[in-house]
Amino acid sequence: MIQSTSAPAAATPFWNDPAKRALAFQAAVLAVVLAVGYYLFANVQANLARQNIATGFGFLGRESGFEIGESPIAYSAADTYAKALLVGVLNTLRVSFLGIVLTVLLGTFVGIARLSTNWLVSKLAGAYIEVLQDIPVLLQLFFWYALFNEILPSPRQALSPLPGVFLCNRGLLLPIPAAHPAYRWMAAAFVAACVGVWLLRRWARKRQEATGRIFPTFRVGLALLLGLPALAWWLGGAPTAMNVPHLKGFNFRGGLSLSPEFAALLLGLVLYTSAFVAEIVRAGIQSVSHGQTEAAMSLGLTSGQTLNLVILPQALRVIVPPLTSQMLNLTKNSSLAVAIGFPDFVSVANTTINQTGQAIEGVALIMAVYLMFSLSTSAFMNWYNKRIALVER
């Protein structure tokens, strides 16, 4: 019988094990961070108690006592601080969403114009980019707000470039369809059409992969998007009544009103950010070799097929990441609304802080709201970026 004579291996001390040593360092750093956080929290609590300053979010249930000039929901001074802050969130969300949509459309148009072979169009697009991205956005907001307030006439002398459309120092007033149940059916039909177009596009792609035949998805989808709402409008009685703004007393009544503060903020943010988006679009398109366009055309692809199947899938990989940053910049720059008097979330939160004296809670709410907006935008754009990524085989 053979007996083993080798001695068991000695245990390695944890300070000589890189994995265990890394865990120990991380635990030590976490303990230091928690200790510093607790010290700061306890110090703030002690100072606030010594100065008899209330803490907590109990003030959200109290009556606010101040009016808000623009509110997408019903609001009065008798409502709570929580509802006032909700109005601020909705105003910020309205400006950010409209601003992002308009910025992407305008920036794409200017970026493509920058690559135009027409000398005048290319130079005009270049001048637009150079001028607007070099002027601070706050100065642009002041300029547009002063333009609406100082140059435009009073409501009695309002400009009327089109029937029912008025422009004055109270803002832009537009006619809108009068309330009718048919419009709710139109909205439902439009949503149904969007779902139908999505399903149609998936079916057309599988059909093309299986048979090689191309289905006219764009034309059929456009017909669905326009035809279904039109059919719902016709079945709902084909209402044609319009709610046209009209002068009553010292101001207009009826229609859709865009205040000078909202218009100046939206215009300034869109023009400033679209200049950067235009450069991103130009760089993305130029990153695709022109030889690929020539190869696609030599295979018999049309210009639209070359754009959709060859250029865009590669250009979007370059465009989407920096485009996400510009969307986040636009959302965060909307906090400059307080400089021109638009009641966004920062403006409403500042008023709340001044009245309640609870600055720490107010600033924490501002940080939480903008963090929520930024994380939501990043999550959506990361999902979209992953969805359009090219699959390498």
Short mmCIF file of C-alpha atoms in Angstrom, two decimals:
data_model
loop_
_atom_site.label_atom_id
_atom_site.label_comp_id
_atom_site.label_asym_id
_atom_site.label_seq_id
_atom_site.Cartn_x
_atom_site.Cartn_y
_atom_site.Cartn_z
CA MET A 1 0.00 0.00 0.00
CA ILE A 2 1.37 3.40 -1.04
CA GLN A 3 0.83 6.30 1.35
CA SER A 4 0.88 9.90 0.25
CA THR A 5 3.72 11.89 1.83
CA SER A 6 2.87 15.36 0.40
CA ALA A 7 1.83 18.00 3.03
CA PRO A 8 -1.46 19.93 2.57
CA ALA A 9 -1.05 23.35 0.90
CA ALA A 10 -0.91 26.25 3.34
CA ALA A 11 -3.91 28.64 3.27
CA THR A 12 -3.20 31.94 1.50
CA PRO A 13 -3.67 34.99 3.77
CA PHE A 14 -6.44 37.30 2.52
CA TRP A 15 -4.01 40.23 2.07
CA ASN A 16 -2.13 38.13 -0.49
CA ASP A 17 -5.36 37.13 -2.34
CA PRO A 18 -6.22 39.88 -4.93
CA ALA A 19 -9.93 39.02 -4.96
CA LYS A 20 -10.36 39.07 -1.19
CA ARG A 21 -8.16 42.15 -0.87
CA ALA A 22 -10.35 44.01 -3.42
CA LEU A 23 -13.49 43.10 -1.45
CA ALA A 24 -11.89 44.36 1.74
CA PHE A 25 -10.96 47.69 0.13
CA GLN A 26 -14.46 48.14 -1.29
CA ALA A 27 -16.03 47.40 2.11
CA ALA A 28 -13.71 49.93 3.73
CA VAL A 29 -14.58 52.64 1.17
CA LEU A 30 -18.30 51.93 1.58
CA ALA A 31 -17.99 52.22 5.36
CA VAL A 32 -16.19 55.57 5.03
CA VAL A 33 -18.84 56.92 2.63
CA LEU A 34 -21.67 55.84 4.95
CA ALA A 35 -19.91 57.37 7.95
CA VAL A 36 -19.41 60.70 6.15
CA GLY A 37 -23.03 60.66 4.94
CA TYR A 38 -24.33 59.99 8.45
CA TYR A 39 -22.14 62.77 9.89
CA LEU A 40 -23.45 65.29 7.31
CA PHE A 41 -27.06 64.19 7.84
CA ALA A 42 -26.81 64.39 11.63
CA ASN A 43 -25.05 67.77 11.42
CA VAL A 44 -27.77 69.20 9.15
CA GLN A 45 -30.52 67.85 11.41
CA ALA A 46 -28.89 69.38 14.49
CA ASN A 47 -28.43 72.78 12.81
CA LEU A 48 -32.01 72.85 11.53
CA ALA A 49 -33.35 71.92 14.96
CA ARG A 50 -31.24 74.64 16.63
CA GLN A 51 -32.70 77.27 14.21
CA ASN A 52 -36.28 75.95 14.58
CA ILE A 53 -36.56 75.15 10.84
CA ALA A 54 -39.09 72.45 9.98
CA THR A 55 -37.95 69.40 8.00
CA GLY A 56 -39.68 66.72 6.00
CA PHE A 57 -42.18 66.80 3.14
CA GLY A 58 -45.27 67.56 5.20
CA PHE A 59 -45.52 70.97 3.52
CA LEU A 60 -46.63 69.27 0.28
CA GLY A 61 -50.15 68.86 1.71
CA ARG A 62 -50.52 72.52 2.72
CA GLU A 63 -52.25 75.23 0.67
CA SER A 64 -49.83 76.90 -1.72
CA GLY A 65 -51.41 80.37 -1.79
CA PHE A 66 -49.89 81.48 -5.13
CA GLU A 67 -51.12 81.45 -8.70
CA ILE A 68 -49.31 79.96 -11.71
CA GLY A 69 -49.61 81.80 -15.00
CA GLU A 70 -49.71 78.71 -17.25
CA SER A 71 -51.07 75.34 -16.26
CA PRO A 72 -52.07 72.36 -18.43
CA ILE A 73 -54.38 71.19 -15.61
CA ALA A 74 -56.90 73.04 -13.46
CA TYR A 75 -55.06 74.85 -10.67
CA SER A 76 -55.73 77.69 -8.23
CA ALA A 77 -54.01 79.26 -5.23
CA ALA A 78 -56.23 77.15 -2.95
CA ASP A 79 -54.58 73.93 -4.15
CA THR A 80 -51.68 72.24 -2.36
CA TYR A 81 -47.95 72.63 -2.90
CA ALA A 82 -47.92 69.10 -4.31
CA LYS A 83 -50.31 70.12 -7.08
CA ALA A 84 -48.33 73.31 -7.74
CA LEU A 85 -45.17 71.23 -8.17
CA LEU A 86 -47.08 68.83 -10.44
CA VAL A 87 -47.98 71.81 -12.66
CA GLY A 88 -44.28 72.69 -12.81
CA VAL A 89 -43.39 69.12 -13.81
CA LEU A 90 -46.01 69.12 -16.58
CA ASN A 91 -44.79 72.48 -17.90
CA THR A 92 -41.19 71.24 -17.99
CA LEU A 93 -42.30 68.01 -19.65
CA ARG A 94 -44.31 69.93 -22.27
CA VAL A 95 -41.39 72.18 -23.22
CA SER A 96 -38.87 69.32 -23.22
CA PHE A 97 -40.99 66.93 -25.31
CA LEU A 98 -41.96 69.52 -27.95
CA GLY A 99 -38.40 70.86 -27.96
CA ILE A 100 -36.85 67.43 -28.57
CA VAL A 101 -39.25 66.61 -31.43
CA LEU A 102 -38.75 69.97 -33.16
CA THR A 103 -34.99 69.91 -32.56
CA VAL A 104 -34.55 66.50 -34.19
CA LEU A 105 -36.63 67.52 -37.22
CA LEU A 106 -34.92 70.92 -37.68
CA GLY A 107 -31.45 69.58 -36.92
CA THR A 108 -31.85 66.75 -39.45
CA PHE A 109 -33.04 69.19 -42.13
CA VAL A 110 -30.15 71.61 -41.52
CA GLY A 111 -27.60 68.77 -41.34
CA ILE A 112 -28.71 67.42 -44.73
CA ALA A 113 -28.76 70.97 -46.15
CA ARG A 114 -25.15 71.38 -44.94
CA LEU A 115 -24.17 68.53 -47.32
CA SER A 116 -26.09 69.95 -50.27
CA THR A 117 -24.20 70.41 -53.52
CA ASN A 118 -25.98 73.75 -53.90
CA TRP A 119 -23.42 76.35 -52.75
CA LEU A 120 -25.97 78.82 -51.34
CA VAL A 121 -27.94 76.19 -49.38
CA SER A 122 -24.76 74.69 -47.93
CA LYS A 123 -23.39 78.09 -46.86
CA LEU A 124 -26.68 79.20 -45.32
CA ALA A 125 -26.82 75.98 -43.29
CA GLY A 126 -23.19 76.49 -42.24
CA ALA A 127 -23.90 80.09 -41.15
CA TYR A 128 -26.95 78.91 -39.16
CA ILE A 129 -24.83 76.36 -37.32
CA GLU A 130 -21.89 78.68 -36.62
CA VAL A 131 -24.01 81.59 -35.39
CA LEU A 132 -26.51 79.77 -33.20
CA GLN A 133 -24.16 77.32 -31.49
CA ASP A 134 -21.69 80.09 -30.58
CA ILE A 135 -24.23 82.34 -28.78
CA PRO A 136 -25.08 81.25 -25.20
CA VAL A 137 -28.56 79.85 -24.95
CA LEU A 138 -29.48 82.24 -22.10
CA LEU A 139 -28.76 85.27 -24.33
CA GLN A 140 -30.90 83.72 -27.07
CA LEU A 141 -33.76 83.31 -24.61
CA PHE A 142 -33.48 86.98 -23.59
CA PHE A 143 -33.42 88.02 -27.25
CA TRP A 144 -36.54 86.10 -28.23
CA TYR A 145 -38.43 87.15 -25.10
CA ALA A 146 -37.56 90.83 -25.72
CA LEU A 147 -38.60 90.42 -29.36
CA PHE A 148 -42.04 89.12 -28.39
CA ASN A 149 -42.56 91.72 -25.67
CA GLU A 150 -41.05 94.90 -27.15
CA ILE A 151 -41.52 94.64 -30.91
CA LEU A 152 -44.88 92.94 -31.31
CA PRO A 153 -47.98 95.16 -30.98
CA SER A 154 -50.63 95.10 -28.25
CA PRO A 155 -53.73 92.86 -28.64
CA ARG A 156 -55.80 95.66 -30.19
CA GLN A 157 -53.22 96.10 -32.98
CA ALA A 158 -52.39 92.38 -33.26
CA LEU A 159 -50.90 91.09 -36.52
CA SER A 160 -53.05 88.61 -38.43
CA PRO A 161 -50.89 86.82 -41.04
CA LEU A 162 -53.68 84.27 -41.70
CA PRO A 163 -57.43 84.27 -41.00
CA GLY A 164 -57.98 83.45 -37.33
CA VAL A 165 -54.25 83.60 -36.48
CA PHE A 166 -53.07 86.52 -34.33
CA LEU A 167 -49.61 87.56 -33.17
CA CYS A 168 -49.13 90.16 -30.44
CA ASN A 169 -47.17 90.77 -27.23
CA ARG A 170 -49.54 88.38 -25.45
CA GLY A 171 -48.29 85.55 -27.64
CA LEU A 172 -49.40 83.53 -30.66
CA LEU A 173 -53.11 82.69 -30.93
CA LEU A 174 -54.31 79.91 -33.23
CA PRO A 175 -57.77 78.57 -34.13
CA ILE A 176 -58.52 74.99 -33.09
CA PRO A 177 -61.44 72.65 -33.84
CA ALA A 178 -64.35 73.15 -31.45
CA ALA A 179 -64.90 70.33 -28.95
CA HIS A 180 -66.80 67.37 -30.49
CA PRO A 181 -66.96 63.63 -29.63
CA ALA A 182 -65.78 62.77 -33.15
CA TYR A 183 -62.26 63.96 -32.31
CA ARG A 184 -61.91 61.33 -29.58
CA TRP A 185 -62.77 58.68 -32.17
CA MET A 186 -60.20 60.22 -34.51
CA ALA A 187 -57.53 59.94 -31.82
CA ALA A 188 -58.43 56.29 -31.20
CA ALA A 189 -58.36 55.62 -34.95
CA PHE A 190 -54.92 57.20 -35.23
CA VAL A 191 -53.55 54.98 -32.44
CA ALA A 192 -55.08 51.94 -34.15
CA ALA A 193 -53.48 53.02 -37.44
CA CYS A 194 -50.06 53.31 -35.76
CA VAL A 195 -50.40 49.76 -34.42
CA GLY A 196 -51.53 48.57 -37.87
CA VAL A 197 -48.53 50.20 -39.56
CA TRP A 198 -46.18 48.54 -37.07
CA LEU A 199 -47.69 45.12 -37.74
CA LEU A 200 -47.71 45.75 -41.49
CA ARG A 201 -44.03 46.68 -41.44
CA ARG A 202 -43.11 43.48 -39.60
CA TRP A 203 -45.14 41.39 -42.05
CA ALA A 204 -43.62 43.16 -45.07
CA ARG A 205 -40.09 42.56 -43.79
CA LYS A 206 -40.69 38.82 -43.32
CA ARG A 207 -42.35 38.63 -46.71
CA GLN A 208 -39.37 40.29 -48.36
CA GLU A 209 -36.93 37.94 -46.59
CA ALA A 210 -38.96 34.91 -47.73
CA THR A 211 -39.86 35.88 -51.31
CA GLY A 212 -37.64 38.84 -52.18
CA ARG A 213 -40.69 40.88 -53.17
CA ILE A 214 -40.95 44.41 -51.78
CA PHE A 215 -44.26 45.57 -50.33
CA PRO A 216 -45.08 49.32 -50.62
CA THR A 217 -45.09 49.80 -46.84
CA PHE A 218 -44.69 53.58 -46.91
CA ARG A 219 -47.62 54.28 -49.20
CA VAL A 220 -49.96 51.78 -47.53
CA GLY A 221 -48.93 52.97 -44.05
CA LEU A 222 -49.47 56.62 -44.98
CA ALA A 223 -52.91 55.72 -46.34
CA LEU A 224 -53.75 54.00 -43.03
CA LEU A 225 -52.51 56.93 -40.92
CA LEU A 226 -54.57 59.42 -42.91
CA GLY A 227 -57.50 57.27 -43.93
CA LEU A 228 -58.61 55.77 -40.59
CA PRO A 229 -58.83 59.14 -38.72
CA ALA A 230 -60.62 60.65 -41.73
CA LEU A 231 -63.11 57.75 -41.73
CA ALA A 232 -63.72 58.23 -37.98
CA TRP A 233 -64.26 61.97 -38.55
CA TRP A 234 -66.80 61.26 -41.32
CA LEU A 235 -68.66 58.61 -39.28
CA GLY A 236 -68.69 60.99 -36.28
CA GLY A 237 -70.72 63.57 -38.21
CA ALA A 238 -67.91 65.43 -40.02
CA PRO A 239 -67.77 68.41 -37.62
CA THR A 240 -66.27 71.59 -39.08
CA ALA A 241 -66.90 74.16 -36.33
CA MET A 242 -63.75 76.01 -35.23
CA ASN A 243 -62.89 77.73 -31.96
CA VAL A 244 -61.40 80.97 -33.31
CA PRO A 245 -59.66 83.44 -30.93
CA HIS A 246 -61.43 86.80 -30.68
CA LEU A 247 -60.64 90.05 -28.92
CA LYS A 248 -62.68 90.62 -25.76
CA GLY A 249 -61.75 93.51 -23.49
CA PHE A 250 -57.96 93.81 -23.24
CA ASN A 251 -57.09 90.31 -24.38
CA PHE A 252 -58.06 87.46 -26.72
CA ARG A 253 -60.44 84.70 -25.75
CA GLY A 254 -60.79 81.22 -27.27
CA GLY A 255 -58.50 79.27 -29.57
CA LEU A 256 -55.04 78.03 -28.65
CA SER A 257 -52.73 80.54 -26.98
CA LEU A 258 -48.96 80.23 -26.79
CA SER A 259 -47.60 82.74 -24.27
CA PRO A 260 -44.51 84.86 -25.08
CA GLU A 261 -42.59 83.09 -22.29
CA PHE A 262 -43.40 79.63 -23.65
CA ALA A 263 -42.75 80.65 -27.27
CA ALA A 264 -39.43 82.34 -26.42
CA LEU A 265 -38.27 79.36 -24.35
CA LEU A 266 -39.25 76.79 -26.97
CA LEU A 267 -37.78 78.80 -29.85
CA GLY A 268 -34.50 79.50 -28.06
CA LEU A 269 -33.97 75.89 -27.00
CA VAL A 270 -34.88 74.46 -30.41
CA LEU A 271 -32.69 76.85 -32.44
CA TYR A 272 -29.70 76.47 -30.12
CA THR A 273 -29.79 72.67 -29.79
CA SER A 274 -30.67 72.02 -33.45
CA ALA A 275 -27.36 73.63 -34.49
CA PHE A 276 -25.49 70.89 -32.60
CA VAL A 277 -27.84 68.17 -33.88
CA ALA A 278 -27.21 69.35 -37.46
CA GLU A 279 -23.48 68.77 -37.04
CA ILE A 280 -24.14 65.32 -35.55
CA VAL A 281 -26.35 64.37 -38.52
CA ARG A 282 -23.77 65.68 -41.00
CA ALA A 283 -20.97 63.71 -39.32
CA GLY A 284 -23.08 60.55 -39.23
CA ILE A 285 -23.91 60.68 -42.94
CA GLN A 286 -20.32 61.47 -43.91
CA SER A 287 -19.07 58.52 -41.84
CA VAL A 288 -20.57 56.17 -44.46
CA SER A 289 -18.23 55.69 -47.39
CA HIS A 290 -19.55 57.06 -50.69
CA GLY A 291 -18.38 53.82 -52.28
CA GLN A 292 -21.21 51.99 -50.54
CA THR A 293 -23.74 54.33 -52.15
CA GLU A 294 -22.21 53.65 -55.56
CA ALA A 295 -22.23 49.89 -54.88
CA ALA A 296 -25.92 49.99 -53.86
CA MET A 297 -26.87 51.93 -56.98
CA SER A 298 -24.88 49.53 -59.14
CA LEU A 299 -27.04 46.71 -57.72
CA GLY A 300 -30.15 48.50 -58.93
CA LEU A 301 -31.36 49.96 -55.61
CA THR A 302 -33.32 53.17 -55.81
CA SER A 303 -32.27 56.31 -53.93
CA GLY A 304 -34.84 55.61 -51.20
CA GLN A 305 -33.73 52.00 -50.81
CA THR A 306 -30.10 53.09 -50.69
CA LEU A 307 -30.93 55.57 -47.95
CA ASN A 308 -33.05 53.15 -45.89
CA LEU A 309 -31.07 49.95 -46.39
CA VAL A 310 -27.46 51.12 -46.70
CA ILE A 311 -26.80 54.65 -45.40
CA LEU A 312 -29.17 55.11 -42.45
CA PRO A 313 -28.43 51.80 -40.64
CA GLN A 314 -24.74 52.72 -40.56
CA ALA A 315 -25.14 56.46 -39.98
CA LEU A 316 -27.51 55.99 -37.03
CA ARG A 317 -24.81 54.10 -35.14
CA VAL A 318 -22.78 57.32 -35.18
CA ILE A 319 -25.73 59.70 -34.74
CA VAL A 320 -27.71 58.20 -31.85
CA PRO A 321 -25.18 58.37 -28.92
CA PRO A 322 -24.33 62.10 -29.28
CA LEU A 323 -27.97 62.83 -30.16
CA THR A 324 -28.94 61.40 -26.75
CA SER A 325 -26.57 63.86 -25.09
CA GLN A 326 -28.19 66.78 -26.93
CA MET A 327 -31.65 65.63 -25.83
CA LEU A 328 -30.47 65.58 -22.23
CA ASN A 329 -28.90 69.03 -22.66
CA LEU A 330 -32.17 70.44 -23.97
CA THR A 331 -34.10 69.00 -21.03
CA LYS A 332 -31.66 70.41 -18.50
CA ASN A 333 -31.43 73.79 -20.28
CA SER A 334 -35.21 74.13 -19.90
CA SER A 335 -34.46 75.10 -16.28
CA LEU A 336 -33.37 78.50 -17.69
CA ALA A 337 -37.08 79.22 -18.09
CA VAL A 338 -36.99 80.90 -14.70
CA ALA A 339 -34.96 83.75 -16.29
CA ILE A 340 -37.85 84.77 -18.57
CA GLY A 341 -40.70 84.03 -16.20
CA PHE A 342 -42.02 80.73 -17.54
CA PRO A 343 -43.39 78.59 -14.67
CA ASP A 344 -41.36 75.45 -15.16
CA PHE A 345 -40.55 73.10 -12.27
CA VAL A 346 -37.52 75.10 -11.07
CA SER A 347 -39.56 78.32 -10.99
CA VAL A 348 -42.43 76.73 -9.03
CA ALA A 349 -39.98 74.97 -6.68
CA ASN A 350 -38.17 78.28 -6.02
CA THR A 351 -41.46 79.94 -5.07
CA THR A 352 -42.25 76.99 -2.80
CA ILE A 353 -38.85 77.25 -1.12
CA ASN A 354 -39.29 81.00 -0.56
CA GLN A 355 -42.66 80.49 1.08
CA THR A 356 -41.90 77.42 3.20
CA GLY A 357 -38.20 77.94 3.92
CA GLN A 358 -37.49 74.25 3.26
CA ALA A 359 -34.64 74.67 0.80
CA ILE A 360 -33.11 71.22 1.27
CA GLU A 361 -36.33 69.41 0.41
CA GLY A 362 -36.99 71.77 -2.53
CA VAL A 363 -33.53 71.30 -4.02
CA ALA A 364 -33.81 67.54 -3.49
CA LEU A 365 -37.09 67.54 -5.43
CA ILE A 366 -35.52 69.52 -8.28
CA MET A 367 -32.62 67.06 -8.47
CA ALA A 368 -34.97 64.07 -8.35
CA VAL A 369 -37.23 65.40 -11.13
CA TYR A 370 -34.39 66.20 -13.54
CA LEU A 371 -32.70 62.89 -12.71
CA MET A 372 -35.95 61.11 -13.56
CA PHE A 373 -36.23 62.97 -16.89
CA SER A 374 -32.61 62.24 -17.79
CA LEU A 375 -32.72 58.55 -16.86
CA SER A 376 -35.98 58.06 -18.78
CA THR A 377 -34.53 59.70 -21.91
CA SER A 378 -31.32 57.71 -21.64
CA ALA A 379 -33.18 54.44 -21.15
CA PHE A 380 -35.34 55.01 -24.24
CA MET A 381 -32.42 56.07 -26.44
CA ASN A 382 -30.27 53.16 -25.24
CA TRP A 383 -33.11 50.78 -26.12
CA TYR A 384 -33.42 52.39 -29.55
CA ASN A 385 -29.66 52.33 -30.11
CA LYS A 386 -29.54 48.62 -29.27
CA ARG A 387 -32.50 47.94 -31.54
CA ILE A 388 -30.94 49.59 -34.61
CA ALA A 389 -27.46 48.18 -34.00
CA LEU A 390 -26.10 46.17 -36.90
CA VAL A 391 -25.79 42.46 -36.22
CA GLU A 392 -22.36 41.30 -37.33
CA ARG A 393 -22.10 37.74 -38.55
#
